Structures are given as C-alpha cells and as structure tokens.
Coordinates of C-alpha atoms and ligand atoms in Angstrom, one line a residue:
X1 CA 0.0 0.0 0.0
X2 CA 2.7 2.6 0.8
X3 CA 4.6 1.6 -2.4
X4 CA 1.8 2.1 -4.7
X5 CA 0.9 5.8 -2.9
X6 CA 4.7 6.5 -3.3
X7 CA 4.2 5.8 -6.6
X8 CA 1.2 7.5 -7.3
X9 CA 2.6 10.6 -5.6
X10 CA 5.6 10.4 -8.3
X11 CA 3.3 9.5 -11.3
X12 CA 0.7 12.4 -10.6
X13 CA 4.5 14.6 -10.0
X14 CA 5.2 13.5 -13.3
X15 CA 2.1 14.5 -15.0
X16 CA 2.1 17.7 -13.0
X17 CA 5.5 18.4 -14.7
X18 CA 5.2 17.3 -18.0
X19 CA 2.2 19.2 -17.9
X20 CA 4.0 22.9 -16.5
X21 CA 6.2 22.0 -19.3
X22 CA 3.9 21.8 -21.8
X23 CA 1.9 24.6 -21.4
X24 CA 4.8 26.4 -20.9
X25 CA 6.1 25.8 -24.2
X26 CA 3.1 27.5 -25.3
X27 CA 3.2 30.4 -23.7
X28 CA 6.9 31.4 -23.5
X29 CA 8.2 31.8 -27.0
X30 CA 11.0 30.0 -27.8
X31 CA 14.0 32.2 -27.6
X32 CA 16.8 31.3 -30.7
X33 CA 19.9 29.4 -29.3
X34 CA 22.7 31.7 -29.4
X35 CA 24.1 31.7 -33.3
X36 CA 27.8 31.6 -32.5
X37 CA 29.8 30.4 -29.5
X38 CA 30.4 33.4 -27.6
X39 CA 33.3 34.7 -29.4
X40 CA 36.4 36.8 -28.5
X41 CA 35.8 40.7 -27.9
X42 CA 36.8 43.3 -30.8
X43 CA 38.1 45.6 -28.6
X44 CA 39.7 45.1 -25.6
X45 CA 39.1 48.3 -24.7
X46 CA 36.4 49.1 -22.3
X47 CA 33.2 51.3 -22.9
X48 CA 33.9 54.4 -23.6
X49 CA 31.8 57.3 -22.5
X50 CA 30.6 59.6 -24.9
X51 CA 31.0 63.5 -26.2
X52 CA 30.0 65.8 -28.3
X53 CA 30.9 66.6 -31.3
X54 CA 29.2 68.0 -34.0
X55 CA 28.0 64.7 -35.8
X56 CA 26.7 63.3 -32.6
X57 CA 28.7 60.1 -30.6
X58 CA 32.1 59.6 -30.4
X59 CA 33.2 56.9 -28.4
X60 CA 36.1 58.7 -26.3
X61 CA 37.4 57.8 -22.8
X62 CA 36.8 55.5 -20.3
X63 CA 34.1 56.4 -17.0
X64 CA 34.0 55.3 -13.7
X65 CA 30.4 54.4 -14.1
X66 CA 31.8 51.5 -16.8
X67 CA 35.1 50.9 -15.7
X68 CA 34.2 47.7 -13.9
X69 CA 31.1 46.7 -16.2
X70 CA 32.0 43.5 -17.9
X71 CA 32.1 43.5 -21.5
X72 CA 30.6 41.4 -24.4
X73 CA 31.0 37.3 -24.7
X74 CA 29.3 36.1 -21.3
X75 CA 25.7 35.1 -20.3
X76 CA 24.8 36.3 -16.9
X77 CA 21.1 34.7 -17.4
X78 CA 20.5 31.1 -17.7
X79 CA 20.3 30.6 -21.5
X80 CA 16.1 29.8 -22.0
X81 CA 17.0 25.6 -22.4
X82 CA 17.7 25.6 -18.8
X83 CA 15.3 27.7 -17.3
X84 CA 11.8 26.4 -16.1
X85 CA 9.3 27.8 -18.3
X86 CA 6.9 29.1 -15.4
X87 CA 5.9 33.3 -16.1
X88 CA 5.7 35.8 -13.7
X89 CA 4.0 38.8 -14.4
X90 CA 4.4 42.1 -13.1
X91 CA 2.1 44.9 -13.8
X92 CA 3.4 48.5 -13.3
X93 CA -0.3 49.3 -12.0
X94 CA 0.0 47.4 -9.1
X95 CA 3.6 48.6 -8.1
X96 CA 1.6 52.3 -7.5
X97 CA 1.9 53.6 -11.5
X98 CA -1.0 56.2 -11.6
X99 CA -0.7 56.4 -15.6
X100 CA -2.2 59.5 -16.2
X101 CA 0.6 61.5 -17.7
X102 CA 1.0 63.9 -14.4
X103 CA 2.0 61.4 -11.5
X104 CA 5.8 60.9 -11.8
X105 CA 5.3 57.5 -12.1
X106 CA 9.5 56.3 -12.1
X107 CA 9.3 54.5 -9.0
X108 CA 6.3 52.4 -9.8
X109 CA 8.5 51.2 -12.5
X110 CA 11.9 50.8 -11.1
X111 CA 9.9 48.5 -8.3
X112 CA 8.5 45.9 -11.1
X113 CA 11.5 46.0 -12.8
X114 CA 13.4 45.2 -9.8
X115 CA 10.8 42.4 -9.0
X116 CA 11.0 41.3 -12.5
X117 CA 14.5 41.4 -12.8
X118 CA 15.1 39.4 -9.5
X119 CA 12.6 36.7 -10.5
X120 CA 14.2 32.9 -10.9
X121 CA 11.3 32.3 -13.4
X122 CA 11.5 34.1 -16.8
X123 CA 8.8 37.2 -16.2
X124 CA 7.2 39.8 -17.6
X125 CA 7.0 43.8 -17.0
X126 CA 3.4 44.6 -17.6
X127 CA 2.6 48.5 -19.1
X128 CA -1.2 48.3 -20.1
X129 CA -2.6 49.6 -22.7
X130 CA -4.8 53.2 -23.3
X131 CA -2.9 54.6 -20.0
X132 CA 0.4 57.4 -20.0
X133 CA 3.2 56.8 -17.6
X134 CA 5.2 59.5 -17.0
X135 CA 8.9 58.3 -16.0
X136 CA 11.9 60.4 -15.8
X137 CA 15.1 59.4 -16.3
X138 CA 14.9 55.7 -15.6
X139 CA 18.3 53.3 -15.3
X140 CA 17.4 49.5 -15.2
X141 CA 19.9 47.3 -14.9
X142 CA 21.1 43.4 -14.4
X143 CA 22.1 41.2 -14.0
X144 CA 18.4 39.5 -13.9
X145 CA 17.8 35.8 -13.0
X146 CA 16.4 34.9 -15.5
X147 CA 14.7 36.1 -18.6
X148 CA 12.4 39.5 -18.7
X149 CA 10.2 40.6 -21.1
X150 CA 9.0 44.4 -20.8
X151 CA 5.9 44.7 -22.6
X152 CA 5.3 48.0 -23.3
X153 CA 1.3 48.5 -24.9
X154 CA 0.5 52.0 -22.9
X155 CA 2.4 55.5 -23.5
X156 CA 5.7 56.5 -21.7
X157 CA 6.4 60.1 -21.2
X158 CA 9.4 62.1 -20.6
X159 CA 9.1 64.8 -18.6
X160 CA 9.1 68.5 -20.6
X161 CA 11.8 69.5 -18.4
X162 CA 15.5 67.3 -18.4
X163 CA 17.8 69.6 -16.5
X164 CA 19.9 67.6 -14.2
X165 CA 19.7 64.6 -15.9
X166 CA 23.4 62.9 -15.7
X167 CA 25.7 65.3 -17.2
X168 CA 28.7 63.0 -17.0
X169 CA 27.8 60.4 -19.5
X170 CA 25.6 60.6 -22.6
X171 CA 22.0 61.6 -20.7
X172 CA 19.8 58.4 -21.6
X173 CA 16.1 58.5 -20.7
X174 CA 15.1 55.2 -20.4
X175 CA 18.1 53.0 -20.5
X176 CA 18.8 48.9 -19.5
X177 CA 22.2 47.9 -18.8
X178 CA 23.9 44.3 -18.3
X179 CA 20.9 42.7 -19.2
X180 CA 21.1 38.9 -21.0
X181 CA 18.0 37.6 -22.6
X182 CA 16.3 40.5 -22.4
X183 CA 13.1 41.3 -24.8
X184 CA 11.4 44.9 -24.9
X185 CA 8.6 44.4 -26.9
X186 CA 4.4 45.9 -27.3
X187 CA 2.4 48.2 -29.2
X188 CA 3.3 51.2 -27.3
X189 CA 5.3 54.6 -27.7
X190 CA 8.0 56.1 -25.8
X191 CA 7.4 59.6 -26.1
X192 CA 10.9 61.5 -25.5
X193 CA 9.2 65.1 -25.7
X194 CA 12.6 66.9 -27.2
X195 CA 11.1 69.7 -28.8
X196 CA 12.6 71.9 -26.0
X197 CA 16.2 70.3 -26.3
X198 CA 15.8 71.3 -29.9
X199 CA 15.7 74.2 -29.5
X200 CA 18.3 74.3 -27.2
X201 CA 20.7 72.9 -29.8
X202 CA 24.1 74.3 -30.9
X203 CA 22.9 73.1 -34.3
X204 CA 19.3 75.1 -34.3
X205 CA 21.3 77.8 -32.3
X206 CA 24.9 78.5 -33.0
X207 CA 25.4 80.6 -29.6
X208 CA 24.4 77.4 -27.6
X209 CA 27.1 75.6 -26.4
X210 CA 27.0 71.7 -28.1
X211 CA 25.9 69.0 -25.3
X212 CA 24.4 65.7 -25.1
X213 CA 20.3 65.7 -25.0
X214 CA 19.5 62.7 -23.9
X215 CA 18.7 59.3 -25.6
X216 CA 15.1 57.6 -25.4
X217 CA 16.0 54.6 -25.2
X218 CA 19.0 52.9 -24.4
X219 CA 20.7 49.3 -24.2
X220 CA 24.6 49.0 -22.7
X221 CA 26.7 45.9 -22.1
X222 CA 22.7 43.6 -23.4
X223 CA 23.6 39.9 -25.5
X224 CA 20.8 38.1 -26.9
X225 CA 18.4 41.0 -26.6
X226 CA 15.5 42.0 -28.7
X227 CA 13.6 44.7 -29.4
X228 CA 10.6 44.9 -31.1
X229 CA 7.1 46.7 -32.2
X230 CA 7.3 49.9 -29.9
X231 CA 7.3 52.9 -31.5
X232 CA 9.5 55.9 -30.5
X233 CA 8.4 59.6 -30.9
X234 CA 10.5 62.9 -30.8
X235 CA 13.6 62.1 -28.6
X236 CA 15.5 64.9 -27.8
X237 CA 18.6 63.1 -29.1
X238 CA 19.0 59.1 -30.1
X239 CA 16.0 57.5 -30.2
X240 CA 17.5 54.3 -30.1
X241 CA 21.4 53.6 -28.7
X242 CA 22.7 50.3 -28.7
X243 CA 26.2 50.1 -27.9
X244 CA 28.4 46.8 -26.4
X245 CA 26.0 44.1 -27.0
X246 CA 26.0 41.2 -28.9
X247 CA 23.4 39.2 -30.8
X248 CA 20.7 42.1 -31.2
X249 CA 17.2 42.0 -33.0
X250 CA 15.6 45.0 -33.5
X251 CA 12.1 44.3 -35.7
X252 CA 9.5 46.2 -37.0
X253 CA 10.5 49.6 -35.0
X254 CA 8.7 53.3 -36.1
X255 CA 10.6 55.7 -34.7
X256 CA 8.8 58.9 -35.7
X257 CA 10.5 62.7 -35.7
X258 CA 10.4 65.6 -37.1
X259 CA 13.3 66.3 -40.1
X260 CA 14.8 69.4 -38.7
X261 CA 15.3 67.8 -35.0
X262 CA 18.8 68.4 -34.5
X263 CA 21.2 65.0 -34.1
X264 CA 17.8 63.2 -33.6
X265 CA 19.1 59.8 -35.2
X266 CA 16.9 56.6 -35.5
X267 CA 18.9 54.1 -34.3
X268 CA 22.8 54.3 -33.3
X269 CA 25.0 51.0 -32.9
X270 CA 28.6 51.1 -31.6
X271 CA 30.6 48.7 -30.1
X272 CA 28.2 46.0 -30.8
X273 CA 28.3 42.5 -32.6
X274 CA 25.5 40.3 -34.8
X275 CA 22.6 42.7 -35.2
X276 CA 19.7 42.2 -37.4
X277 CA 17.5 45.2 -37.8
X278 CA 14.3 44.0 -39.4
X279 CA 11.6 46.5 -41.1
X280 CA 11.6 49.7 -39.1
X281 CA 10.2 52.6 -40.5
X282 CA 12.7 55.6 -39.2
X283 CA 11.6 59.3 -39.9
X284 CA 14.5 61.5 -38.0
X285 CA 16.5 64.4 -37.8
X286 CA 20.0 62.9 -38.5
X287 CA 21.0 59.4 -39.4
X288 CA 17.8 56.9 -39.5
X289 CA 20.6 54.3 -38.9
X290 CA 23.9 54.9 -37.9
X291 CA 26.6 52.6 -37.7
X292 CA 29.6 54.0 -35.5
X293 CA 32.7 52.1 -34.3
X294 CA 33.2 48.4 -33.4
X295 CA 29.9 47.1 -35.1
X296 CA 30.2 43.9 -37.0
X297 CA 28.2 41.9 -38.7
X298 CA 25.3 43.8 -39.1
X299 CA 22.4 42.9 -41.5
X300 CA 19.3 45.5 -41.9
X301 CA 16.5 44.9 -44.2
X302 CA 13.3 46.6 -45.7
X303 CA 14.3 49.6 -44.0
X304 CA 12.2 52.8 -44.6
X305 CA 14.0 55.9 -44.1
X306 CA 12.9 59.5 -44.2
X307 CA 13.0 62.3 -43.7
X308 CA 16.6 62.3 -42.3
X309 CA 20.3 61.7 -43.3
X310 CA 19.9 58.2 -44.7
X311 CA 21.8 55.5 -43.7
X312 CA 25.2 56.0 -42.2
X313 CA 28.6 54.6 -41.5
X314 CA 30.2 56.6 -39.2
X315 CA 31.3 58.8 -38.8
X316 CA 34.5 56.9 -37.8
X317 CA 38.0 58.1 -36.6
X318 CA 37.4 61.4 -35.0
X319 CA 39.7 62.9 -32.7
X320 CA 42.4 60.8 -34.2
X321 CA 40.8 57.8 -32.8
X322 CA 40.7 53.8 -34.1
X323 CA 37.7 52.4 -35.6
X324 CA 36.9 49.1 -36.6
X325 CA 33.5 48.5 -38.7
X326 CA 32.9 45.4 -40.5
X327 CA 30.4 43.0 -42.5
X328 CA 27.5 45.7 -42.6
X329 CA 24.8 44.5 -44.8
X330 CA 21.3 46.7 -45.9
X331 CA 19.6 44.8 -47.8
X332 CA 16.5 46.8 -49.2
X333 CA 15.8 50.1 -47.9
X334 CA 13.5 52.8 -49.2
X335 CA 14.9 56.4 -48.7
X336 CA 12.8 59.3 -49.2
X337 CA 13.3 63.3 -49.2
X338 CA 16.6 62.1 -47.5
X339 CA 19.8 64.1 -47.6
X340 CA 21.9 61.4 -47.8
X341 CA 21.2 57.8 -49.1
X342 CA 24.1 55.4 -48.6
X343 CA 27.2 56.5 -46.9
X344 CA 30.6 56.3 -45.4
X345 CA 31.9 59.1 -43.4
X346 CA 35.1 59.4 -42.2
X347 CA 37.4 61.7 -40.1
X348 CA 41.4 62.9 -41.2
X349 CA 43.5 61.6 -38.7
X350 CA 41.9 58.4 -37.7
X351 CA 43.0 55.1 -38.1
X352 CA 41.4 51.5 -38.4
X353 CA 39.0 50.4 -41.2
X354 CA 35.5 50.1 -42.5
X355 CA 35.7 46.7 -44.9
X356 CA 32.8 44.4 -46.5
X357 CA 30.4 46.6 -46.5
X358 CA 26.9 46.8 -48.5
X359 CA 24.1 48.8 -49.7
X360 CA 21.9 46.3 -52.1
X361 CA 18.8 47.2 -53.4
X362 CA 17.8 50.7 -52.4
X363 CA 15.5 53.0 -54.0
X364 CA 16.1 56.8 -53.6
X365 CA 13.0 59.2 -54.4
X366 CA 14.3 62.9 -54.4
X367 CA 17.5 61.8 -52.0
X368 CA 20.0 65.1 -52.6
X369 CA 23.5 63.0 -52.1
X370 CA 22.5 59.5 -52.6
X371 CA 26.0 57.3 -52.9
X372 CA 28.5 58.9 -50.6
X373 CA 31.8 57.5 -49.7
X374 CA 33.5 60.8 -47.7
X375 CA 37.1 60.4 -46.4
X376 CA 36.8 64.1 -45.6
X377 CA 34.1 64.5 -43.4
X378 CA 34.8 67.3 -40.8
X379 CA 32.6 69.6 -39.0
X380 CA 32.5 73.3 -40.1
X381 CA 32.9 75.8 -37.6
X382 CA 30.6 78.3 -39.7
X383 CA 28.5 75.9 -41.6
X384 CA 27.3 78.8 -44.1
X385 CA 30.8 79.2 -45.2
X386 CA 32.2 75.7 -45.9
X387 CA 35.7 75.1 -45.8
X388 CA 37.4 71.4 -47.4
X389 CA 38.9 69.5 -44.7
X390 CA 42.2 69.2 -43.7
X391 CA 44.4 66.2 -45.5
X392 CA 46.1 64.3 -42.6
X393 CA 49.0 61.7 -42.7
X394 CA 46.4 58.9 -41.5
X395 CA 42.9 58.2 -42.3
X396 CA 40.4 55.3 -41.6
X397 CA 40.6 53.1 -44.6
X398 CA 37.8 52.1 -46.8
X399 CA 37.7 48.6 -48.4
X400 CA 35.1 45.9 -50.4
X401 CA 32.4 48.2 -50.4
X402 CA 29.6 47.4 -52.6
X403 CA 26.8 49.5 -53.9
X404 CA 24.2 47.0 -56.0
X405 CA 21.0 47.8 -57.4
X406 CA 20.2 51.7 -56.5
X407 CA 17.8 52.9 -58.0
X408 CA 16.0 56.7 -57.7
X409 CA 16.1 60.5 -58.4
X410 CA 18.4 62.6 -57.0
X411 CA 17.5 66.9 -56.6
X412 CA 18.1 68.6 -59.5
X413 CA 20.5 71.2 -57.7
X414 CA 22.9 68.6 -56.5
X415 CA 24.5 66.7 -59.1
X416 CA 26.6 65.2 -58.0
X417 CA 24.5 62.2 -57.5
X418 CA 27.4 59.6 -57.1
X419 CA 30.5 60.9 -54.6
X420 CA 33.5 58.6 -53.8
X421 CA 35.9 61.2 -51.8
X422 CA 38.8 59.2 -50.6
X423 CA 42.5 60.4 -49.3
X424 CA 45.8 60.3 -51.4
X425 CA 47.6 58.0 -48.4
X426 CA 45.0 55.5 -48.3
X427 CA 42.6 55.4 -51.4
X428 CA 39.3 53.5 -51.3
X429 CA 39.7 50.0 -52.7
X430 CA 37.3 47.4 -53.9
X431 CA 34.5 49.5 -54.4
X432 CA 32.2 47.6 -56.7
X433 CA 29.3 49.9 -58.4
X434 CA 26.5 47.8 -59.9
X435 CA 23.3 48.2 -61.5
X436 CA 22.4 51.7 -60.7
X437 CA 20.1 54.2 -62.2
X438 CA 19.9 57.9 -60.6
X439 CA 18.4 60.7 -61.9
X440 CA 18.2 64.1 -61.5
X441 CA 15.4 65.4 -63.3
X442 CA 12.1 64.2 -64.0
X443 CA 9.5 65.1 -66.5
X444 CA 11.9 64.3 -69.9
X445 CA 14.5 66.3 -68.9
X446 CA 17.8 65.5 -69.7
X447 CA 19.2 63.8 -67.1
X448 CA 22.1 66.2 -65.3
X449 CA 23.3 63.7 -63.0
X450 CA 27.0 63.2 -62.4
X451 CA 29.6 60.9 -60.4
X452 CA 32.5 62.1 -59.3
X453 CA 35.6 60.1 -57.5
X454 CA 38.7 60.7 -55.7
X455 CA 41.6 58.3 -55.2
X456 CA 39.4 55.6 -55.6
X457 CA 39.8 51.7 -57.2
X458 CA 36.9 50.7 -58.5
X459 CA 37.4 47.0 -58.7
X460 CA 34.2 46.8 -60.9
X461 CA 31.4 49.0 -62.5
X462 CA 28.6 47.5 -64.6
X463 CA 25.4 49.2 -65.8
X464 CA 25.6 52.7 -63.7
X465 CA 23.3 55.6 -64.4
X466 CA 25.5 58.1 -64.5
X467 CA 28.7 56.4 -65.3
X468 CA 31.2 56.0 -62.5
X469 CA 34.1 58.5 -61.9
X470 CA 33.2 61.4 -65.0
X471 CA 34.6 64.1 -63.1
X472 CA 37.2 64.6 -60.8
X473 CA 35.5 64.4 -57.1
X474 CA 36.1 67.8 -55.2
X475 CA 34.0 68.7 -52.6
X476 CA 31.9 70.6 -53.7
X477 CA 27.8 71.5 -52.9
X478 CA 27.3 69.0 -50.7
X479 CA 29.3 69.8 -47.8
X480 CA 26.9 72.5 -45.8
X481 CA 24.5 69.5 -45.7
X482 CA 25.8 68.3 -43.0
X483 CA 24.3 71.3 -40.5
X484 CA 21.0 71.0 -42.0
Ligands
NAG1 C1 28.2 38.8 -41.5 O1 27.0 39.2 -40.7 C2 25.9 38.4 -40.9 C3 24.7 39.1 -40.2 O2 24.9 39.2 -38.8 C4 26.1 37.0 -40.5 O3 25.0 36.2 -40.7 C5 27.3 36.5 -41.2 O4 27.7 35.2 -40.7 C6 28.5 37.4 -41.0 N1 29.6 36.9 -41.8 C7 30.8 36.6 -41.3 C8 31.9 36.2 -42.3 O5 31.1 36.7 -40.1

C-alpha cells in the first residue's frame, strides 16, 4: 500500500511536470539558441563614455560608471533551455503607477523592474494599454535571473523638463544595462518630448554651447536582446542607442521625428556585434541608422527611411581615434526626401577600417547625395561658409564596399549624384558599383546627373546611371548639408 501511494505521488508529479512543461512551451516563445559560440571581444578596450561633437557620438574615454562593467562574450542569465518555463507577471499598476501622464510615475517602475528582474522564473513587466506613464530618467539594470520581457502596450512620457539629468555620461532617458536575454517588446510609444532640447541645440542655435540631449531609449553591455514593435516619438537626441551588445534584433521599430530635430538619429550602434534590424520605418533628424565604431556583422533589411540623413557609416576616426566596422549588410531600404542615401563618413587623422560593407537594393526618391563614400568629413565651424577638410598623414581606410541595385532620383540642384571622396595615403579599394540608375530630373528632362571620385579603385562597375568616376571628385555643394 505505501509503495503504490509513493508511486502514485511520483506518477501524478510526473504528470504535473510534464504538464508545467507543456503549457509552458506554449506560452513562452521559444528564444533562438545563441548563433555563435560566444566569441572573443573586438576591442579590448572598455566602454567608452561619450561627447559631443558636431555629428553626434564619439566613443572617447573610459568612466568610472563602466570601468568595472563587464564587457561582451558572457551570459549572466541562464540561457532559456535551462530555465523552467513558469511566467511571472508584473504589472506596473500594481507597483503604484497612476498612468495618467501627471504622477511621476518612475518608482512604480523601477519597483516591477526590480521584482521582475530578480525573479528565478522568466517574467514579464506589464505597461497596459490606453494609460500614459510619466517616467523620468529611468536606469534599469542586471544582471536578472532569468529572462524578462517588458511589454510595453501603454504611452511613456518624458518629462518637458531634463535639466539635471546625468551630465557626465551621454544623458539616456530610459536606459537597460547588463541585461542577458532580455526582450522589450508591445504596441506602445515612448514619447521622448525633445522639442525643448531642440531648440536648445548648438545646431538650431549656434550661440548654444553643443551638449548631449539625452537618448530615449538605451541598451549598454545587453547579448541576446530584442527589441521589437514599440514605437518611439520625438527624442530629444538618439532614439534608439545600442552600444556593447551582442546578438541584437531590433524588428518592425517606427521611430517617428520631425526632419529638422537636431542629431535626432533613429537608431545608433557602436561597439556591438551580430545585429539584425528587421523593417523599421525611421523618420528622423539625423542618421535613420547609424553605424559608429566596433559594429560587425550587421544585417538590416526593408528599411524605410525619411525624412533624415539616410543610412550611415560613421562617422569613424574622429579625434584621431581607431575604428573598426565590418560585414554591414542593408539589404532593401526605401529612402525618401533624404539628404543622404548610402554613406561612409570618415574623419582625417583616424585610423582602423571600414571593410565588406553593403548597400543592395535601395530606392532613392528625391534623396539630394545618394552614394557617398566621404574620407573628408569634418565639421564646419561656420556651416554657411564651408571650408574642405584638412588632409592628414592617417585616415580610416575604406575597403570591399559594394553598392548593388540603386535605383531613384536625385535633386536637381545637387548633381553630384554619385561621390567617392577618398584620401591620397590610403585610397578606397574594392568598391564595386552595380546596377544603378539615378536621376536628376524628371518630366523628360535631360538627365544632369554626375559621379564624381577621388583616389578611388573601383574594382568593378557595370550598368551605372551616371557612369562612374566622369569628373574629378572635389567637394563641392554638398558639404553645408551636413548642418541642415
Ligand atoms: C556577417 O554578418 C551576418 C549578419 O549578422 C552574419 O550572418 C554572417 O555570418 C557574417 N559573416 C561573417 C563572415 O562573419
């Protein structure tokens, strides 16, 4: 008799387990196994900290605040095959959140994400739906115990007024930090309310001296983290900032701001390895993507992108520094009333390289500078009168770039539609031009569209509208774009 209740104790335990395990299959969506073994870091340098500089982020010195932080290859979190697949949820409501856009509501969320983020079993941050949360400046970090999910469905605010917010660093609004496994995901928006840091801008107002506005969202020092749906409105800076994680998915993102909000770029990756950026639909004020030093092995596709300066390497090698950018991959993007459409920008006096990079299957509507490699690019000190850039003894160098089925119409007062400025010291090699059809004019018009190149090797050109390299690249109109 006690032998066959012993074992009906550990049949029904069975049953009760197989069943948790079942239906937790269901409800937890299976998280990808890591692609790669965890690999060796690029850079062996630690996290910078950030200034300013005219075109945004530089990575530049190290900060207390990361000195000790540990950097990209290792998994804090149990990887999902180990955890149990039980889900805790945790609603900001019932941590005090009044959600009605007045209540400072920062500590309500700071407490579930603290509950969340201490949880053994994989959990959920809860922000309902139809409700507005307004958080100030908000730093949640990990390591967590297991997975979290923050489901986002109801409006965040920022606060109108930022002052104080962390002068030190780069000033992030919402921001998660040594996080593994970490998904941010719903149908809601994170509403940075920048138009008063706008304003405020050295770019909108020259007397004003340049600093950081802060970031909407950011991620530091996250692997195997995805983001996903949200959409984010008017940041006063970055919407997005990902910078020293590794394997990154950022899907079906609208990140929504006006064109003339200063350094408002869509999203900004440095320092960070295996992304895949999936379908967002970016209207900004800079960049709508911006690729900055130590990102590798990037792959974006069906981006849509305007207005805003296009989609950017760099730039790369300010200040004399190293940058290392490799295997960058868009794969079908549609740019429109852009500035710029596909380009490289890099600093005099840098070092490092950008390599196997490349733009395929684009089209440009009414994009003023659409292919753009710029060895050159500096900041003008009076943007209404341009000056060329100093030549240096050292440049970041450009190699296996490819440019592949562009197609679109360029403005009829830039014409130089096609622009591959590279240095004397260390040309551009392997630049392959393919399949591409720009115009400048519409309506029958003949078609005034030009390319011109500098110290570049072209290591092939087939079927280009305009052909490659007719005139003899010198910077020319384009260059007071870059305060607009
Ligand atoms: C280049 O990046 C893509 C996208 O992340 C990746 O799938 C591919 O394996 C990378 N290639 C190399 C040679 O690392």
């Amino acid at each position: 008799m006690a032998a066959f209740s012993k074992l009906a104790t550990a049949v029904c335990l069975l049953v009760v387990l197989l069943l948790a395990a079942f239906s937790g299959s269901v409800v937890v969506e299976a998280r990808p196994v890591p692609r790669s073994a965890p690999r060796r870091v690029v850079s062996s340098k630690p996290p910078d900290s950030y200034r300013v500089t005219s075109d945004g982020i530089e990575a530049f010195q190290k900060t207390r605040s990361f000195r000790n932080r540990k950097l990209l290859g290792e998994t804090t979190t149990k990887s999902p095959e180990n955890t149990p697949p039980q889900v805790a949820d945790f609603n900001v409501d019932d941590f005090g959140a009044a959600g009605d856009g007045k209540t400072d509501d920062t500590k309500a969320f700071q407490n579930a994400w603290a509950k969340a983020c201490s949880s053994a079993e994989p959990s959920t941050v809860l922000v309902p739906a139809g409700k507005k949360y307004l958080i100030k400046q908000t730093p949640l970090s990990g390591p967590c115990k297991s997975q979290v999910t923050f489901n986002i469905d109801g409006t965040l605010v920022a606060p109108e007024d930022k002052t104080g917010w962390n002068k030190q660093g780069y000033p992030q609004w919402i921001s998660f930090t040594g996080i593994d496994w970490l998904t941010v995901t719903g149908k809601g928006t994170l509403d940075g309310t920048g138009k008063s840091s706008w304003k405020n801008s050295c770019r909108v107002n020259r007397k004003h001296p340049c600093t950081f506005a802060p970031a909407a969202l950011t991620f530091s020092s996250c692997n195997h983290l995805k983001v996903e749906d949200i959409k984010l409105l008017n940041s006063p800076q970055i919407h997005l900032f990902v910078q020293y994680c590794r394997d990154v998915t950022l899907s079906h993102l609208t990140i929504t701001a006006p064109g003339t909000a200063p350094e408002a770029d869509g999203i900004h990756l440095s320092h960070t390895e295996d992304i895949q950026i999936i379908k967002p639909v970016i209207k900004a004020g800079d960049d709508c993507i911006s690729v900055a030093s130590g990102t590798k092995n990037l792959y974006a596709s069906d981006v849509q992108c305007g207005p805003g300066h296009g989609i950017s390497i760099g730039s790369l090698g300010n200040k004399n520094s190293e940058a290392q950018v490799s295997n960058i991959t868009i794969d079908g993007a549609h740019l429109s009333g852009t500035i710029y459409g596909a380009r490289i920008k890099t600093w005099q006096g840098g070092s490092g390289y950008a390599k196997d990079i490349k733009f395929l299957n684009m089209v440009m509507d009414n994009v003023k500078h659409p292919i753009l490699i710029d060895q050159f690019y500096c900041t003008q000190p009076d943007p209404s009168k341009p000056k060329p850039c100093k030549e240096l003894a050292s440049a970041v160098e450009i190699s296996d770039v490819q440019f592949k089925n562009i197609r679109g119409t360029g403005v009829t007062k830039y014409k130089d539609v096609i622009n591959l400025h590279c240095s004397k010291t260390f040309p551009c090699r392997d630049v392959v031009l393919q399949d591409i059809d720009i115009k400048t004019t519409s309506g029958g018009k003949k078609n005034t569209a030009i390319s011109s190149c500098e110290n570049v090797k072209l290591s092939k050109s087939s079927d280009v509208s305009p052909a490659p390299c007719t005139s003899v690249g010198k910077k020319d109109d384009w260059i007071q774009d870059e305060f607009e």
